[in-house]
């Protein structure tokens, strides 16, 4: 990405980006691109795929237990604008 593309993207998502910030982001993209090129150069053809990154199963995760719930009407009681049971917020992206 070049500086103009970054500034155009920032404008589309309603961010103000200075020239210096755009240059910094461009440099970060260049660094990231170099890292990705490095990873692409690693030969992984003889590496076995992993479904889970650890050999031992995790047993420390807690069970999800519902302790207190509120109704949808109660949840929406402080919302300024709703439509068909959903919260309506102002559009922030083009």
XYZ file of C-alpha atoms in Angstrom, residues 11-81:
71
model
C -11.047 8.878 4.467
C -13.506 6.091 3.617
C -13.660 4.981 7.262
C -13.830 8.584 8.468
C -10.356 8.842 10.009
C -8.129 11.877 9.695
C -4.598 10.757 8.849
C -1.695 13.154 8.530
C 1.044 12.687 5.930
C 3.428 11.550 8.688
C 0.936 8.979 9.994
C 0.335 7.701 6.467
C 4.097 7.332 5.960
C 4.397 5.444 9.252
C 1.581 3.093 8.237
C 3.183 2.604 4.817
C 6.477 1.680 6.508
C 4.668 -0.770 8.797
C 3.075 -2.409 5.749
C 6.503 -2.720 4.126
C 7.881 -4.379 7.259
C 4.882 -6.717 7.424
C 5.316 -7.582 3.746
C 8.978 -8.508 4.371
C 7.917 -10.751 7.265
C 5.323 -12.480 5.110
C 7.890 -13.028 2.353
C 10.172 -14.624 4.952
C 7.394 -16.950 6.141
C 6.623 -17.895 2.541
C 10.254 -18.926 2.078
C 10.094 -21.511 4.892
C 9.727 -25.081 3.621
C 6.826 -26.705 5.466
C 6.264 -29.582 3.065
C 7.378 -32.237 5.610
C 5.628 -30.695 8.612
C 2.565 -32.450 9.991
C -0.510 -30.279 10.329
C -1.799 -29.546 13.813
C -5.428 -29.149 14.720
C -4.595 -27.850 18.182
C -1.261 -26.225 19.099
C -0.766 -28.229 22.306
C -0.350 -31.972 22.775
C -2.119 -32.070 26.138
C -5.831 -31.316 26.251
C -6.788 -28.254 28.210
C -8.694 -29.068 31.352
C -8.579 -25.681 33.009
C -11.374 -24.101 30.986
C -14.475 -23.413 32.997
C -17.960 -24.503 32.037
C -20.212 -21.701 30.849
C -23.036 -21.444 33.334
C -25.810 -18.898 33.021
C -26.211 -17.145 36.336
C -28.507 -14.198 35.613
C -30.321 -13.182 32.468
C -32.528 -10.245 31.638
C -35.316 -10.011 29.109
C -34.850 -8.349 25.745
C -37.254 -5.588 26.805
C -35.161 -4.866 29.897
C -31.968 -4.882 27.815
C -33.475 -2.416 25.350
C -34.987 -0.117 27.979
C -32.084 2.374 27.858
C -31.541 2.276 24.099
C -32.311 5.489 22.221
C -33.530 3.824 18.994
